[in-house]
Amino acid sequence: MMSPQIALHDPIFCAYLWIVPFSLIAGGALLALLKWGFKKEIRSMWRTYCSWLIMAPLALLVVFAGRIPTIIGVTLLAIFGFKEFARASGLYRDWWMTSAVYAGIVAVGAASLMSHPHGEEPGAGWYGFFAAMPVFAIALILLIPILRNRARGELQRMSLAIVGFVYIGWMFGHLGFLANTNNAYGFICYIVFATELNDVAAFTFGRLFGRHPLRCKISPSKTWEGAVGALAVSMLLPWVLRFSFPFFGVWQLVLTGLIVGIGGQLGDLSISVIKRDIGTKDMAATIPGHGGILDRIDSLIYVAPLFMHMANYYYRLR
Amino acid sequence: MKKWRYDSARDLDQTLVERLRRFPREPDMLVYGLRSLVALIIRGWLRAYHRFEIVGHENLRDNGSFIMVANHSSHLDALCLLAAVPLRKLHRAFPAAAADYFFKSVPRIWVAAVVVNALPFARQVHVRQSLSICGELLLNPGNILIIFPEGTRSTTGATQDFKSGIGALVAGRDVSVFPCYLDGAFDAWPKGSFFPRPRKVRLIVGSPRNYVSRTAEKINICAIAAELRDAVKELGRNNGYD
């Protein structure tokens, strides 16, 4: 269903091959206008933009390469995202818990890659195993203190491991599972593009009109104006890019807009809650201008599973 | 409810390269796994391609901290000494590597930090500071320090004079120092050669020495360096080389 040959003949993927570079060029032109037209200081925005110039083509390349590279790519992002979470929360010192979560994330990737062993579910990807994965991972995590015969401080470790697995490993893993759907190119390209655009829109509207803090105890720089502006953009986008899912009706398009527009903000804020409690500004300094991998994928963590289950409810996806 | 205490990594706000360059490095499960895997491959390669052999391996059964001191003529040297360390102690074995050579470009930093687990030694500018980092490392029991006291690879294969820094490090310190002699590494992969040649390489591990009774005066330090060099050369001579 996904391969380089199919991708080149897929009208949806080819459309995104134009949309993504066009958006990057438009963003660059806007920054140039800010710098030379309005004489604004844009150094930090420029760094963020330069990272986009690398990340966006890389993401397109992975999707172009096919189903297996996409799922492996998502799994790797989840692994390194969890690693950042573990390093920030101190869980990385506990090798047992960390390895249990890594094993769980790899299993999520494997469930997305393999088919049902008796062929009871159509298409690639073992949906039942994928959906039940938290049961196995949490069982494994709860087993560890029993095996090691220790109780002191274990509740904190177990909780951190479970949050790390469910949130970063499993929920984000839904993005990889979308590669098994019939409309994989449309879903993956739209979800990633719309969510990142939602982030950029929130930042832009916040910078332009931001007055009222959205959640002052969590993230002081986010504003209601930014959130509402981003929501407006995200509500509009499904209609603009309707070719990504031609079979969607009006109700599904509205839901898609709401999931991306609100879910994206919530994903951002929920990682901010974690960061605020730990007392760090960024999860890591992996991507210049963005922070860590987790700071970049935070909105997708919220959006990908909600979108997948919404689409799965209305249509047979595989 | 009592507050949870998060024990974050200390290098959280540093970029990947800065994290690799800093010392001591934070423990990292993925790096440890990769390092163990690469170590197994390197050990296999040394056995098959260089018919690598270790004499006096039993000498290294020491659970405290210790230092391995060897002659230096090739990039193979550090890999050979690491191959003599038991696999479970691999992540606590630190070959001192020239900061001005191995910690300059990103690929070299990556190899030095991830594969070799090197300690960046500023041999040109901050020797004293680097020596004190080495000293702190030895305070933790179980750490292994690998040092080539010649300071650089020999261009002729003959063992050069040892720098006095090794004397300053071990004088008055209760750690075992193992003199080691590496034979064949120069023929296999000399300085300036691009790829190793399939020559036999042998590592001879001598019996440990201890310099706790010596004081850190200049004359003593130089004497220790000379003694260690003689011990290394002696190992080669006793086994019919050099």
mmCIF file of N, CA and C in Angstrom, chain B residues 112-166:
data_model
loop_
_atom_site.group_PDB
_atom_site.id
_atom_site.type_symbol
_atom_site.label_atom_id
_atom_site.label_comp_id
_atom_site.label_asym_id
_atom_site.label_seq_id
_atom_site.Cartn_x
_atom_site.Cartn_y
_atom_site.Cartn_z
ATOM 1 N N ALA B 112 35.027 8.348 19.557
ATOM 2 C CA ALA B 112 35.777 8.367 20.815
ATOM 3 C C ALA B 112 34.837 8.194 22.009
ATOM 4 N N ALA B 113 33.681 8.860 21.988
ATOM 5 C CA ALA B 113 32.811 8.843 23.166
ATOM 6 C C ALA B 113 31.951 7.588 23.215
ATOM 7 N N VAL B 114 31.400 7.167 22.074
ATOM 8 C CA VAL B 114 30.453 6.058 22.072
ATOM 9 C C VAL B 114 31.177 4.713 21.999
ATOM 10 N N VAL B 115 32.097 4.566 21.046
ATOM 11 C CA VAL B 115 32.723 3.257 20.839
ATOM 12 C C VAL B 115 33.837 3.013 21.846
ATOM 13 N N VAL B 116 34.736 3.991 21.993
ATOM 14 C CA VAL B 116 35.944 3.770 22.797
ATOM 15 C C VAL B 116 35.727 4.180 24.258
ATOM 16 N N ASN B 117 34.711 5.036 24.524
ATOM 17 C CA ASN B 117 34.489 5.533 25.885
ATOM 18 C C ASN B 117 35.712 6.325 26.368
ATOM 19 N N ALA B 118 36.235 7.173 25.490
ATOM 20 C CA ALA B 118 37.506 7.829 25.775
ATOM 21 C C ALA B 118 37.355 8.972 26.778
ATOM 22 N N LEU B 119 38.430 9.199 27.505
ATOM 23 C CA LEU B 119 38.519 10.340 28.402
ATOM 24 C C LEU B 119 39.281 11.431 27.650
ATOM 25 N N PRO B 120 38.683 12.601 27.423
ATOM 26 C CA PRO B 120 39.394 13.641 26.673
ATOM 27 C C PRO B 120 40.569 14.179 27.482
ATOM 28 N N PHE B 121 41.776 13.954 26.994
ATOM 29 C CA PHE B 121 42.975 14.386 27.715
ATOM 30 C C PHE B 121 43.600 15.553 26.961
ATOM 31 N N ALA B 122 43.602 16.727 27.607
ATOM 32 C CA ALA B 122 44.166 17.918 26.952
ATOM 33 C C ALA B 122 45.677 17.899 27.129
ATOM 34 N N ARG B 123 46.362 17.212 26.201
ATOM 35 C CA ARG B 123 47.798 16.988 26.408
ATOM 36 C C ARG B 123 48.628 18.228 26.129
ATOM 37 N N GLN B 124 48.047 19.227 25.445
ATOM 38 C CA GLN B 124 48.846 20.392 25.081
ATOM 39 C C GLN B 124 48.671 21.569 26.031
ATOM 40 N N VAL B 125 47.428 21.754 26.538
ATOM 41 C CA VAL B 125 47.191 22.965 27.316
ATOM 42 C C VAL B 125 46.903 22.724 28.794
ATOM 43 N N HIS B 126 45.954 21.841 29.090
ATOM 44 C CA HIS B 126 45.527 21.703 30.489
ATOM 45 C C HIS B 126 45.911 20.328 31.035
ATOM 46 N N VAL B 127 47.208 20.001 30.996
ATOM 47 C CA VAL B 127 47.631 18.666 31.405
ATOM 48 C C VAL B 127 47.264 18.404 32.858
ATOM 49 N N ARG B 128 47.538 19.401 33.720
ATOM 50 C CA ARG B 128 47.290 19.240 35.157
ATOM 51 C C ARG B 128 45.809 18.955 35.425
ATOM 52 N N GLN B 129 44.956 19.735 34.733
ATOM 53 C CA GLN B 129 43.506 19.570 34.913
ATOM 54 C C GLN B 129 43.077 18.173 34.462
ATOM 55 N N SER B 130 43.616 17.731 33.321
ATOM 56 C CA SER B 130 43.259 16.401 32.824
ATOM 57 C C SER B 130 43.716 15.321 33.788
ATOM 58 N N LEU B 131 44.915 15.526 34.361
ATOM 59 C CA LEU B 131 45.426 14.539 35.319
ATOM 60 C C LEU B 131 44.534 14.467 36.550
ATOM 61 N N SER B 132 44.001 15.632 36.961
ATOM 62 C CA SER B 132 43.143 15.598 38.154
ATOM 63 C C SER B 132 41.822 14.907 37.839
ATOM 64 N N ILE B 133 41.325 15.021 36.575
ATOM 65 C CA ILE B 133 40.126 14.264 36.193
ATOM 66 C C ILE B 133 40.423 12.762 36.272
ATOM 67 N N CYS B 134 41.602 12.375 35.775
ATOM 68 C CA CYS B 134 42.008 10.965 35.859
ATOM 69 C C CYS B 134 42.055 10.511 37.313
ATOM 70 N N GLY B 135 42.615 11.379 38.176
ATOM 71 C CA GLY B 135 42.742 11.037 39.587
ATOM 72 C C GLY B 135 41.385 10.810 40.237
ATOM 73 N N GLU B 136 40.418 11.711 39.925
ATOM 74 C CA GLU B 136 39.068 11.557 40.484
ATOM 75 C C GLU B 136 38.438 10.243 40.035
ATOM 76 N N LEU B 137 38.708 9.905 38.791
ATOM 77 C CA LEU B 137 38.145 8.680 38.236
ATOM 78 C C LEU B 137 38.617 7.464 39.024
ATOM 79 N N LEU B 138 39.899 7.515 39.432
ATOM 80 C CA LEU B 138 40.480 6.367 40.129
ATOM 81 C C LEU B 138 39.980 6.238 41.559
ATOM 82 N N LEU B 139 39.349 7.311 42.084
ATOM 83 C CA LEU B 139 38.827 7.238 43.450
ATOM 84 C C LEU B 139 37.655 6.273 43.523
ATOM 85 N N ASN B 140 36.904 6.137 42.424
ATOM 86 C CA ASN B 140 35.783 5.206 42.394
ATOM 87 C C ASN B 140 36.298 3.807 42.128
ATOM 88 N N PRO B 141 36.086 2.864 43.066
ATOM 89 C CA PRO B 141 36.599 1.518 42.820
ATOM 90 C C PRO B 141 35.930 0.893 41.602
ATOM 91 N N GLY B 142 36.732 0.207 40.801
ATOM 92 C CA GLY B 142 36.168 -0.481 39.638
ATOM 93 C C GLY B 142 36.427 0.236 38.332
ATOM 94 N N ASN B 143 36.932 1.466 38.393
ATOM 95 C CA ASN B 143 37.238 2.171 37.144
ATOM 96 C C ASN B 143 38.607 1.763 36.613
ATOM 97 N N ILE B 144 38.707 1.691 35.296
ATOM 98 C CA ILE B 144 39.958 1.289 34.650
ATOM 99 C C ILE B 144 40.413 2.430 33.753
ATOM 100 N N LEU B 145 41.640 2.839 33.925
ATOM 101 C CA LEU B 145 42.172 3.926 33.118
ATOM 102 C C LEU B 145 43.238 3.351 32.189
ATOM 103 N N ILE B 146 43.124 3.660 30.900
ATOM 104 C CA ILE B 146 44.103 3.171 29.935
ATOM 105 C C ILE B 146 44.916 4.360 29.447
ATOM 106 N N ILE B 147 46.223 4.301 29.656
ATOM 107 C CA ILE B 147 47.051 5.463 29.330
ATOM 108 C C ILE B 147 48.223 5.043 28.460
ATOM 109 N N PHE B 148 48.489 5.872 27.455
ATOM 110 C CA PHE B 148 49.699 5.698 26.649
ATOM 111 C C PHE B 148 50.626 6.853 27.002
ATOM 112 N N PRO B 149 51.599 6.613 27.896
ATOM 113 C CA PRO B 149 52.363 7.744 28.440
ATOM 114 C C PRO B 149 53.346 8.348 27.442
ATOM 115 N N GLU B 150 53.502 7.746 26.267
ATOM 116 C CA GLU B 150 54.374 8.374 25.268
ATOM 117 C C GLU B 150 53.745 9.660 24.744
ATOM 118 N N GLY B 151 52.425 9.798 24.923
ATOM 119 C CA GLY B 151 51.752 11.039 24.540
ATOM 120 C C GLY B 151 51.289 11.067 23.114
ATOM 121 N N THR B 152 51.873 10.233 22.263
ATOM 122 C CA THR B 152 51.443 10.196 20.867
ATOM 123 C C THR B 152 51.908 8.880 20.257
ATOM 124 N N ARG B 153 51.427 8.579 19.050
ATOM 125 C CA ARG B 153 51.832 7.323 18.421
ATOM 126 C C ARG B 153 53.279 7.416 17.929
ATOM 127 N N SER B 154 54.032 6.372 18.150
ATOM 128 C CA SER B 154 55.416 6.336 17.685
ATOM 129 C C SER B 154 55.438 6.175 16.166
ATOM 130 N N THR B 155 56.334 6.900 15.502
ATOM 131 C CA THR B 155 56.376 6.820 14.040
ATOM 132 C C THR B 155 57.322 5.730 13.552
ATOM 133 N N THR B 156 58.122 5.179 14.493
ATOM 134 C CA THR B 156 59.089 4.161 14.079
ATOM 135 C C THR B 156 58.747 2.788 14.625
ATOM 136 N N GLY B 157 57.830 2.743 15.584
ATOM 137 C CA GLY B 157 57.518 1.475 16.228
ATOM 138 C C GLY B 157 58.296 1.278 17.503
ATOM 139 N N ALA B 158 59.396 2.037 17.674
ATOM 140 C CA ALA B 158 60.180 1.926 18.909
ATOM 141 C C ALA B 158 59.498 2.728 20.014
ATOM 142 N N THR B 159 59.591 2.218 21.251
ATOM 143 C CA THR B 159 58.932 2.896 22.368
ATOM 144 C C THR B 159 59.693 4.172 22.719
ATOM 145 N N GLN B 160 58.968 5.302 22.743
ATOM 146 C CA GLN B 160 59.603 6.574 23.067
ATOM 147 C C GLN B 160 59.636 6.756 24.579
ATOM 148 N N ASP B 161 60.222 7.905 25.014
ATOM 149 C CA ASP B 161 60.238 8.201 26.452
ATOM 150 C C ASP B 161 58.821 8.430 26.952
ATOM 151 N N PHE B 162 58.582 8.029 28.218
ATOM 152 C CA PHE B 162 57.268 8.267 28.822
ATOM 153 C C PHE B 162 57.218 9.686 29.385
ATOM 154 N N LYS B 163 56.080 10.362 29.215
ATOM 155 C CA LYS B 163 55.924 11.697 29.809
ATOM 156 C C LYS B 163 55.818 11.552 31.330
ATOM 157 N N SER B 164 56.236 12.602 32.036
ATOM 158 C CA SER B 164 56.268 12.492 33.497
ATOM 159 C C SER B 164 54.876 12.527 34.114
ATOM 160 N N GLY B 165 53.870 12.919 33.337
ATOM 161 C CA GLY B 165 52.498 12.995 33.867
ATOM 162 C C GLY B 165 52.037 11.691 34.482
ATOM 163 N N ILE B 166 52.433 10.578 33.882
ATOM 164 C CA ILE B 166 52.030 9.276 34.426
ATOM 165 C C ILE B 166 52.583 9.094 35.837
#
